[in-house]
């Protein structure tokens, strides 16, 4: 039985649109989880955050990506199972991506709708139309890689379309980490030493931070603008 808001936007609605960014208890499935809520931007549930050369290890196993890891107020992956629970409905969800480069230039994008299938489908990624100031790095195959409709791959579970495991391939000694690889990547926000998003973030144009966030599609903006273990409260 669900007794808490299912996501950060619903939490914002219960607080009459008046809430600060921070850590909240939400309940997208049977059990409550801790999530970071970007309330000042309209109630986004943060599902990923990474800082270049992060101290958090993103080279994690299938089980760790399933349940999440990292520091919920900093660099982390919320968990594929919770991504599925959040986006399976009721209602339609969208994905927000935010990128900040070393010159403090911010680019954003949204995919609507956005859904992650269940574990039996290897948490397959489903994306709709894109809009934003960033390039569309997930549904356009401008670098011969298409991430939409791909299954999730980790170092111990290879579901990609390459003859090797893309999650194990290294750049300057750092493996790629878990992601929805094709064969391999036109984008990868889980590589610690180079945050990659086609021409917006790469080894020539370094990005300092990246976020992935989800929110129901039909919403109104009310307020202006280690290791592979999740922190305990």
PDB file of C-alpha atoms in Angstrom:
ATOM      1  CA  UNK A   1       0.000   0.000   0.000  1.00  0.00           C
ATOM      2  CA  UNK A   2       1.411   3.357  -1.043  1.00  0.00           C
ATOM      3  CA  UNK A   3       1.336   6.001   1.699  1.00  0.00           C
ATOM      4  CA  UNK A   4       3.893   8.519   0.371  1.00  0.00           C
ATOM      5  CA  UNK A   5       4.001  10.592  -2.833  1.00  0.00           C
ATOM      6  CA  UNK A   6       5.259   8.483  -5.746  1.00  0.00           C
ATOM      7  CA  UNK A   7       7.720  11.114  -7.002  1.00  0.00           C
ATOM      8  CA  UNK A   8       9.115  14.563  -6.267  1.00  0.00           C
ATOM      9  CA  UNK A   9       6.474  16.375  -8.297  1.00  0.00           C
ATOM     10  CA  UNK A  10       3.663  14.736  -6.330  1.00  0.00           C
ATOM     11  CA  UNK A  11       5.523  15.641  -3.141  1.00  0.00           C
ATOM     12  CA  UNK A  12       5.666  19.252  -4.331  1.00  0.00           C
ATOM     13  CA  UNK A  13       1.905  19.220  -4.935  1.00  0.00           C
ATOM     14  CA  UNK A  14       1.264  17.947  -1.395  1.00  0.00           C
ATOM     15  CA  UNK A  15       3.307  20.894  -0.122  1.00  0.00           C
ATOM     16  CA  UNK A  16       1.231  23.382  -2.147  1.00  0.00           C
ATOM     17  CA  UNK A  17       4.121  24.133  -4.472  1.00  0.00           C
ATOM     18  CA  UNK A  18       6.330  25.460  -1.674  1.00  0.00           C
ATOM     19  CA  UNK A  19       9.392  23.297  -1.053  1.00  0.00           C
ATOM     20  CA  UNK A  20      13.166  23.470  -1.080  1.00  0.00           C
ATOM     21  CA  UNK A  21      15.583  21.329  -3.056  1.00  0.00           C
ATOM     22  CA  UNK A  22      16.749  18.419  -0.951  1.00  0.00           C
ATOM     23  CA  UNK A  23      16.301  14.833   0.172  1.00  0.00           C
ATOM     24  CA  UNK A  24      12.774  13.426   0.431  1.00  0.00           C
ATOM     25  CA  UNK A  25      11.097  10.072   0.986  1.00  0.00           C
ATOM     26  CA  UNK A  26       9.026   9.006  -2.020  1.00  0.00           C
ATOM     27  CA  UNK A  27       7.285   5.749  -2.888  1.00  0.00           C
ATOM     28  CA  UNK A  28       7.145   4.801  -6.579  1.00  0.00           C
ATOM     29  CA  UNK A  29       6.632   1.111  -5.712  1.00  0.00           C
ATOM     30  CA  UNK A  30       5.832  -1.041  -2.707  1.00  0.00           C
ATOM     31  CA  UNK A  31       8.576   0.399  -0.496  1.00  0.00           C
ATOM     32  CA  UNK A  32       9.714   3.991   0.183  1.00  0.00           C
ATOM     33  CA  UNK A  33      13.037   5.199  -1.202  1.00  0.00           C
ATOM     34  CA  UNK A  34      15.213   8.248  -0.593  1.00  0.00           C
ATOM     35  CA  UNK A  35      15.589  10.629  -3.548  1.00  0.00           C
ATOM     36  CA  UNK A  36      16.958  14.090  -4.201  1.00  0.00           C
ATOM     37  CA  UNK A  37      14.229  16.454  -5.399  1.00  0.00           C
ATOM     38  CA  UNK A  38      14.892  19.511  -7.557  1.00  0.00           C
ATOM     39  CA  UNK A  39      11.874  21.387  -6.220  1.00  0.00           C
ATOM     40  CA  UNK A  40      12.934  24.849  -7.375  1.00  0.00           C
ATOM     41  CA  UNK A  41      12.818  23.623 -10.977  1.00  0.00           C
ATOM     42  CA  UNK A  42       9.317  22.210 -10.650  1.00  0.00           C
ATOM     43  CA  UNK A  43       9.582  18.924  -8.787  1.00  0.00           C
ATOM     44  CA  UNK A  44      12.068  16.804 -10.729  1.00  0.00           C
ATOM     45  CA  UNK A  45      13.221  13.488  -9.235  1.00  0.00           C
ATOM     46  CA  UNK A  46      16.998  13.290  -9.709  1.00  0.00           C
ATOM     47  CA  UNK A  47      17.951   9.797 -10.910  1.00  0.00           C
ATOM     48  CA  UNK A  48      21.618  10.444 -11.739  1.00  0.00           C
ATOM     49  CA  UNK A  49      24.302  12.997 -10.946  1.00  0.00           C
ATOM     50  CA  UNK A  50      27.977  12.830 -11.818  1.00  0.00           C
ATOM     51  CA  UNK A  51      30.971  15.128 -11.390  1.00  0.00           C
ATOM     52  CA  UNK A  52      33.966  14.680 -13.681  1.00  0.00           C
ATOM     53  CA  UNK A  53      36.630  12.565 -11.930  1.00  0.00           C
ATOM     54  CA  UNK A  54      34.073  11.696  -9.283  1.00  0.00           C
ATOM     55  CA  UNK A  55      35.178   9.840  -6.181  1.00  0.00           C
ATOM     56  CA  UNK A  56      32.080   7.658  -6.602  1.00  0.00           C
ATOM     57  CA  UNK A  57      32.784   4.505  -8.578  1.00  0.00           C
ATOM     58  CA  UNK A  58      30.337   4.087 -11.492  1.00  0.00           C
ATOM     59  CA  UNK A  59      32.001   0.838 -12.654  1.00  0.00           C
ATOM     60  CA  UNK A  60      29.370  -1.174 -10.830  1.00  0.00           C
ATOM     61  CA  UNK A  61      27.599  -4.508 -11.185  1.00  0.00           C
ATOM     62  CA  UNK A  62      24.103  -5.265 -12.445  1.00  0.00           C
ATOM     63  CA  UNK A  63      22.803  -5.621  -8.883  1.00  0.00           C
ATOM     64  CA  UNK A  64      24.354  -2.307  -7.844  1.00  0.00           C
ATOM     65  CA  UNK A  65      22.864  -0.458 -10.814  1.00  0.00           C
ATOM     66  CA  UNK A  66      19.540  -2.146 -10.061  1.00  0.00           C
ATOM     67  CA  UNK A  67      19.301  -0.802  -6.505  1.00  0.00           C
ATOM     68  CA  UNK A  68      21.450   2.323  -6.819  1.00  0.00           C
ATOM     69  CA  UNK A  69      24.702   3.592  -5.343  1.00  0.00           C
ATOM     70  CA  UNK A  70      26.562   6.748  -4.392  1.00  0.00           C
ATOM     71  CA  UNK A  71      25.690   9.773  -2.267  1.00  0.00           C
ATOM     72  CA  UNK A  72      22.095  10.900  -2.709  1.00  0.00           C
ATOM     73  CA  UNK A  73      23.044  14.580  -2.225  1.00  0.00           C
ATOM     74  CA  UNK A  74      25.963  14.274  -4.657  1.00  0.00           C
ATOM     75  CA  UNK A  75      27.122  11.822  -7.298  1.00  0.00           C
ATOM     76  CA  UNK A  76      24.828   8.810  -7.529  1.00  0.00           C
ATOM     77  CA  UNK A  77      22.637   6.470  -9.566  1.00  0.00           C
ATOM     78  CA  UNK A  78      19.159   6.118  -8.078  1.00  0.00           C
ATOM     79  CA  UNK A  79      18.636   2.566  -9.344  1.00  0.00           C
ATOM     80  CA  UNK A  80      17.238   0.932 -12.474  1.00  0.00           C
ATOM     81  CA  UNK A  81      14.440  -0.758 -10.566  1.00  0.00           C
ATOM     82  CA  UNK A  82      13.279   2.611  -9.235  1.00  0.00           C
ATOM     83  CA  UNK A  83      13.596   4.151 -12.702  1.00  0.00           C
ATOM     84  CA  UNK A  84      11.229   1.437 -13.888  1.00  0.00           C
ATOM     85  CA  UNK A  85       8.828   1.965 -10.994  1.00  0.00           C
ATOM     86  CA  UNK A  86       8.778   5.728 -11.554  1.00  0.00           C
ATOM     87  CA  UNK A  87       8.189   5.615 -15.301  1.00  0.00           C
ATOM     88  CA  UNK A  88       5.799   2.672 -15.676  1.00  0.00           C
ATOM     89  CA  UNK A  89       2.875   4.942 -14.830  1.00  0.00           C
ATOM     90  CA  UNK A  90       0.180   5.763 -14.142  1.00  0.00           C
ATOM     91  CA  UNK A  91       0.638   8.660 -16.497  1.00  0.00           C
ATOM     92  CA  UNK A  92       3.492   9.564 -18.800  1.00  0.00           C
ATOM     93  CA  UNK A  93       6.956  10.672 -17.689  1.00  0.00           C
ATOM     94  CA  UNK A  94       9.727  12.685 -19.304  1.00  0.00           C
ATOM     95  CA  UNK A  95      13.491  12.665 -18.893  1.00  0.00           C
ATOM     96  CA  UNK A  96      15.441  15.851 -18.275  1.00  0.00           C
ATOM     97  CA  UNK A  97      19.190  16.076 -18.947  1.00  0.00           C
ATOM     98  CA  UNK A  98      21.353  18.938 -17.665  1.00  0.00           C
ATOM     99  CA  UNK A  99      24.997  19.433 -18.680  1.00  0.00           C
ATOM    100  CA  UNK A 100      27.484  22.013 -17.357  1.00  0.00           C
ATOM    101  CA  UNK A 101      30.849  22.414 -19.095  1.00  0.00           C
ATOM    102  CA  UNK A 102      34.129  23.738 -17.685  1.00  0.00           C
ATOM    103  CA  UNK A 103      33.219  27.278 -18.808  1.00  0.00           C
ATOM    104  CA  UNK A 104      30.011  27.070 -16.726  1.00  0.00           C
ATOM    105  CA  UNK A 105      27.844  26.943 -19.870  1.00  0.00           C
ATOM    106  CA  UNK A 106      24.673  24.966 -19.160  1.00  0.00           C
ATOM    107  CA  UNK A 107      22.751  22.989 -21.764  1.00  0.00           C
ATOM    108  CA  UNK A 108      19.529  21.098 -21.175  1.00  0.00           C
ATOM    109  CA  UNK A 109      17.251  18.701 -22.989  1.00  0.00           C
ATOM    110  CA  UNK A 110      14.053  16.719 -22.460  1.00  0.00           C
ATOM    111  CA  UNK A 111      12.760  13.437 -23.878  1.00  0.00           C
ATOM    112  CA  UNK A 112       9.003  12.997 -23.735  1.00  0.00           C
ATOM    113  CA  UNK A 113       7.869  10.316 -23.115  1.00  0.00           C
ATOM    114  CA  UNK A 114      10.531   8.414 -21.187  1.00  0.00           C
ATOM    115  CA  UNK A 115      10.226   4.892 -19.833  1.00  0.00           C
ATOM    116  CA  UNK A 116      12.513   2.181 -18.494  1.00  0.00           C
ATOM    117  CA  UNK A 117      11.140  -1.346 -18.858  1.00  0.00           C
ATOM    118  CA  UNK A 118      11.391  -4.003 -16.146  1.00  0.00           C
ATOM    119  CA  UNK A 119      14.325  -6.263 -15.313  1.00  0.00           C
ATOM    120  CA  UNK A 120      13.059  -9.120 -17.480  1.00  0.00           C
ATOM    121  CA  UNK A 121      13.553  -6.746 -20.437  1.00  0.00           C
ATOM    122  CA  UNK A 122      17.001  -5.741 -19.126  1.00  0.00           C
ATOM    123  CA  UNK A 123      15.679  -2.277 -18.209  1.00  0.00           C
ATOM    124  CA  UNK A 124      15.273  -1.367 -21.870  1.00  0.00           C
ATOM    125  CA  UNK A 125      15.233   2.377 -22.611  1.00  0.00           C
ATOM    126  CA  UNK A 126      12.214   3.926 -24.373  1.00  0.00           C
ATOM    127  CA  UNK A 127      12.357   7.555 -25.491  1.00  0.00           C
ATOM    128  CA  UNK A 128      10.043   9.970 -27.271  1.00  0.00           C
ATOM    129  CA  UNK A 129      10.561  13.372 -28.863  1.00  0.00           C
ATOM    130  CA  UNK A 130      13.494  15.567 -27.883  1.00  0.00           C
ATOM    131  CA  UNK A 131      13.673  19.303 -27.306  1.00  0.00           C
ATOM    132  CA  UNK A 132      16.316  21.518 -25.725  1.00  0.00           C
ATOM    133  CA  UNK A 133      19.554  23.437 -26.120  1.00  0.00           C
ATOM    134  CA  UNK A 134      21.717  20.305 -25.892  1.00  0.00           C
ATOM    135  CA  UNK A 135      22.130  17.973 -28.849  1.00  0.00           C
ATOM    136  CA  UNK A 136      19.927  14.896 -29.053  1.00  0.00           C
ATOM    137  CA  UNK A 137      22.506  12.248 -28.203  1.00  0.00           C
ATOM    138  CA  UNK A 138      20.141   9.353 -27.442  1.00  0.00           C
ATOM    139  CA  UNK A 139      17.634   9.073 -30.298  1.00  0.00           C
ATOM    140  CA  UNK A 140      19.664  10.445 -33.246  1.00  0.00           C
ATOM    141  CA  UNK A 141      22.326   8.175 -34.724  1.00  0.00           C
ATOM    142  CA  UNK A 142      24.594  11.047 -35.788  1.00  0.00           C
ATOM    143  CA  UNK A 143      27.611   9.063 -34.564  1.00  0.00           C
ATOM    144  CA  UNK A 144      26.214   5.709 -35.734  1.00  0.00           C
ATOM    145  CA  UNK A 145      24.983   4.864 -32.241  1.00  0.00           C
ATOM    146  CA  UNK A 146      21.323   4.752 -31.259  1.00  0.00           C
ATOM    147  CA  UNK A 147      20.604   4.457 -27.538  1.00  0.00           C
ATOM    148  CA  UNK A 148      16.820   4.464 -27.700  1.00  0.00           C
ATOM    149  CA  UNK A 149      15.370   0.946 -27.405  1.00  0.00           C
ATOM    150  CA  UNK A 150      18.646  -0.482 -26.058  1.00  0.00           C
ATOM    151  CA  UNK A 151      18.951  -2.762 -23.056  1.00  0.00           C
ATOM    152  CA  UNK A 152      21.128  -1.850 -20.075  1.00  0.00           C
ATOM    153  CA  UNK A 153      24.674  -3.229 -19.911  1.00  0.00           C
ATOM    154  CA  UNK A 154      27.018  -3.515 -16.932  1.00  0.00           C
ATOM    155  CA  UNK A 155      30.463  -5.034 -16.522  1.00  0.00           C
ATOM    156  CA  UNK A 156      28.918  -8.354 -15.455  1.00  0.00           C
ATOM    157  CA  UNK A 157      25.940  -8.423 -17.860  1.00  0.00           C
ATOM    158  CA  UNK A 158      26.562  -7.717 -21.551  1.00  0.00           C
ATOM    159  CA  UNK A 159      23.402  -6.696 -23.439  1.00  0.00           C
ATOM    160  CA  UNK A 160      24.944  -4.333 -26.002  1.00  0.00           C
ATOM    161  CA  UNK A 161      25.439  -4.729 -29.759  1.00  0.00           C
ATOM    162  CA  UNK A 162      29.240  -4.821 -29.769  1.00  0.00           C
ATOM    163  CA  UNK A 163      31.469  -7.908 -29.903  1.00  0.00           C
ATOM    164  CA  UNK A 164      32.967  -6.824 -26.579  1.00  0.00           C
ATOM    165  CA  UNK A 165      31.298  -5.571 -23.409  1.00  0.00           C
ATOM    166  CA  UNK A 166      31.042  -1.785 -23.828  1.00  0.00           C
ATOM    167  CA  UNK A 167      30.883  -1.252 -20.055  1.00  0.00           C
ATOM    168  CA  UNK A 168      34.393  -2.728 -19.738  1.00  0.00           C
ATOM    169  CA  UNK A 169      36.037  -0.646 -22.476  1.00  0.00           C
ATOM    170  CA  UNK A 170      38.455   1.860 -20.967  1.00  0.00           C
ATOM    171  CA  UNK A 171      39.516   5.405 -21.762  1.00  0.00           C
ATOM    172  CA  UNK A 172      42.710   6.389 -19.964  1.00  0.00           C
ATOM    173  CA  UNK A 173      42.260   3.442 -17.646  1.00  0.00           C
ATOM    174  CA  UNK A 174      38.655   4.179 -16.653  1.00  0.00           C
ATOM    175  CA  UNK A 175      35.891   1.791 -17.823  1.00  0.00           C
ATOM    176  CA  UNK A 176      32.626   3.088 -19.215  1.00  0.00           C
ATOM    177  CA  UNK A 177      30.273   1.976 -16.456  1.00  0.00           C
ATOM    178  CA  UNK A 178      26.682   0.849 -16.876  1.00  0.00           C
ATOM    179  CA  UNK A 179      24.624   2.360 -19.708  1.00  0.00           C
ATOM    180  CA  UNK A 180      22.153   1.732 -22.532  1.00  0.00           C
ATOM    181  CA  UNK A 181      24.893   1.004 -25.061  1.00  0.00           C
ATOM    182  CA  UNK A 182      24.470   0.339 -28.740  1.00  0.00           C
ATOM    183  CA  UNK A 183      27.880  -0.655 -30.127  1.00  0.00           C
ATOM    184  CA  UNK A 184      29.068   1.416 -28.128  1.00  0.00           C
ATOM    185  CA  UNK A 185      28.121   5.033 -27.289  1.00  0.00           C
ATOM    186  CA  UNK A 186      27.150   8.389 -28.715  1.00  0.00           C
ATOM    187  CA  UNK A 187      26.483   9.389 -25.122  1.00  0.00           C
ATOM    188  CA  UNK A 188      27.491   8.059 -21.732  1.00  0.00           C
ATOM    189  CA  UNK A 189      26.893  10.042 -18.557  1.00  0.00           C
ATOM    190  CA  UNK A 190      28.347   7.330 -16.312  1.00  0.00           C
ATOM    191  CA  UNK A 191      32.020   7.468 -17.341  1.00  0.00           C
ATOM    192  CA  UNK A 192      33.834   9.200 -14.487  1.00  0.00           C
ATOM    193  CA  UNK A 193      36.782  10.749 -16.315  1.00  0.00           C
ATOM    194  CA  UNK A 194      34.971  11.996 -19.443  1.00  0.00           C
ATOM    195  CA  UNK A 195      31.265  12.857 -19.282  1.00  0.00           C
ATOM    196  CA  UNK A 196      30.165  12.148 -22.843  1.00  0.00           C
ATOM    197  CA  UNK A 197      27.253  13.700 -24.754  1.00  0.00           C
ATOM    198  CA  UNK A 198      28.295  13.912 -28.413  1.00  0.00           C
ATOM    199  CA  UNK A 199      29.595  17.419 -29.274  1.00  0.00           C
ATOM    200  CA  UNK A 200      28.350  18.992 -26.012  1.00  0.00           C
ATOM    201  CA  UNK A 201      30.525  16.923 -23.661  1.00  0.00           C
ATOM    202  CA  UNK A 202      33.613  14.976 -24.720  1.00  0.00           C
ATOM    203  CA  UNK A 203      37.380  14.749 -24.224  1.00  0.00           C
ATOM    204  CA  UNK A 204      37.922  18.014 -26.134  1.00  0.00           C
ATOM    205  CA  UNK A 205      34.999  19.882 -24.578  1.00  0.00           C
ATOM    206  CA  UNK A 206      35.056  18.755 -20.974  1.00  0.00           C
ATOM    207  CA  UNK A 207      31.905  18.865 -18.894  1.00  0.00           C
ATOM    208  CA  UNK A 208      32.099  19.252 -15.128  1.00  0.00           C
ATOM    209  CA  UNK A 209      28.649  17.992 -14.170  1.00  0.00           C
ATOM    210  CA  UNK A 210      25.672  16.081 -15.538  1.00  0.00           C
ATOM    211  CA  UNK A 211      22.211  15.330 -14.176  1.00  0.00           C
ATOM    212  CA  UNK A 212      19.369  13.050 -15.242  1.00  0.00           C
ATOM    213  CA  UNK A 213      15.924  13.784 -13.798  1.00  0.00           C
ATOM    214  CA  UNK A 214      12.352  12.566 -14.322  1.00  0.00           C
ATOM    215  CA  UNK A 215       8.987  14.244 -13.939  1.00  0.00           C
ATOM    216  CA  UNK A 216       5.409  13.621 -15.104  1.00  0.00           C
ATOM    217  CA  UNK A 217       4.841  15.025 -18.587  1.00  0.00           C
ATOM    218  CA  UNK A 218       1.683  16.964 -17.809  1.00  0.00           C
ATOM    219  CA  UNK A 219       2.912  19.371 -15.158  1.00  0.00           C
ATOM    220  CA  UNK A 220       2.907  23.074 -14.465  1.00  0.00           C
ATOM    221  CA  UNK A 221       6.040  24.799 -13.173  1.00  0.00           C
ATOM    222  CA  UNK A 222       4.962  26.336  -9.899  1.00  0.00           C
ATOM    223  CA  UNK A 223       8.201  27.877  -8.651  1.00  0.00           C
ATOM    224  CA  UNK A 224      10.660  29.976 -10.673  1.00  0.00           C
ATOM    225  CA  UNK A 225      13.618  28.909 -11.340  1.00  0.00           C
ATOM    226  CA  UNK A 226      33.555   5.754  -3.062  1.00  0.00           C
ATOM    227  CA  UNK A 227      32.260   2.621  -3.825  1.00  0.00           C
ATOM    228  CA  UNK A 228      29.056   1.218  -5.201  1.00  0.00           C
ATOM    229  CA  UNK A 229      26.954   1.644  -2.064  1.00  0.00           C
ATOM    230  CA  UNK A 230      24.176   4.084  -1.405  1.00  0.00           C
ATOM    231  CA  UNK A 231      24.438   6.336   1.635  1.00  0.00           C
ATOM    232  CA  UNK A 232      22.213   5.612   4.588  1.00  0.00           C
ATOM    233  CA  UNK A 233      20.328   8.373   6.362  1.00  0.00           C
TER     234      UNK A 233
END
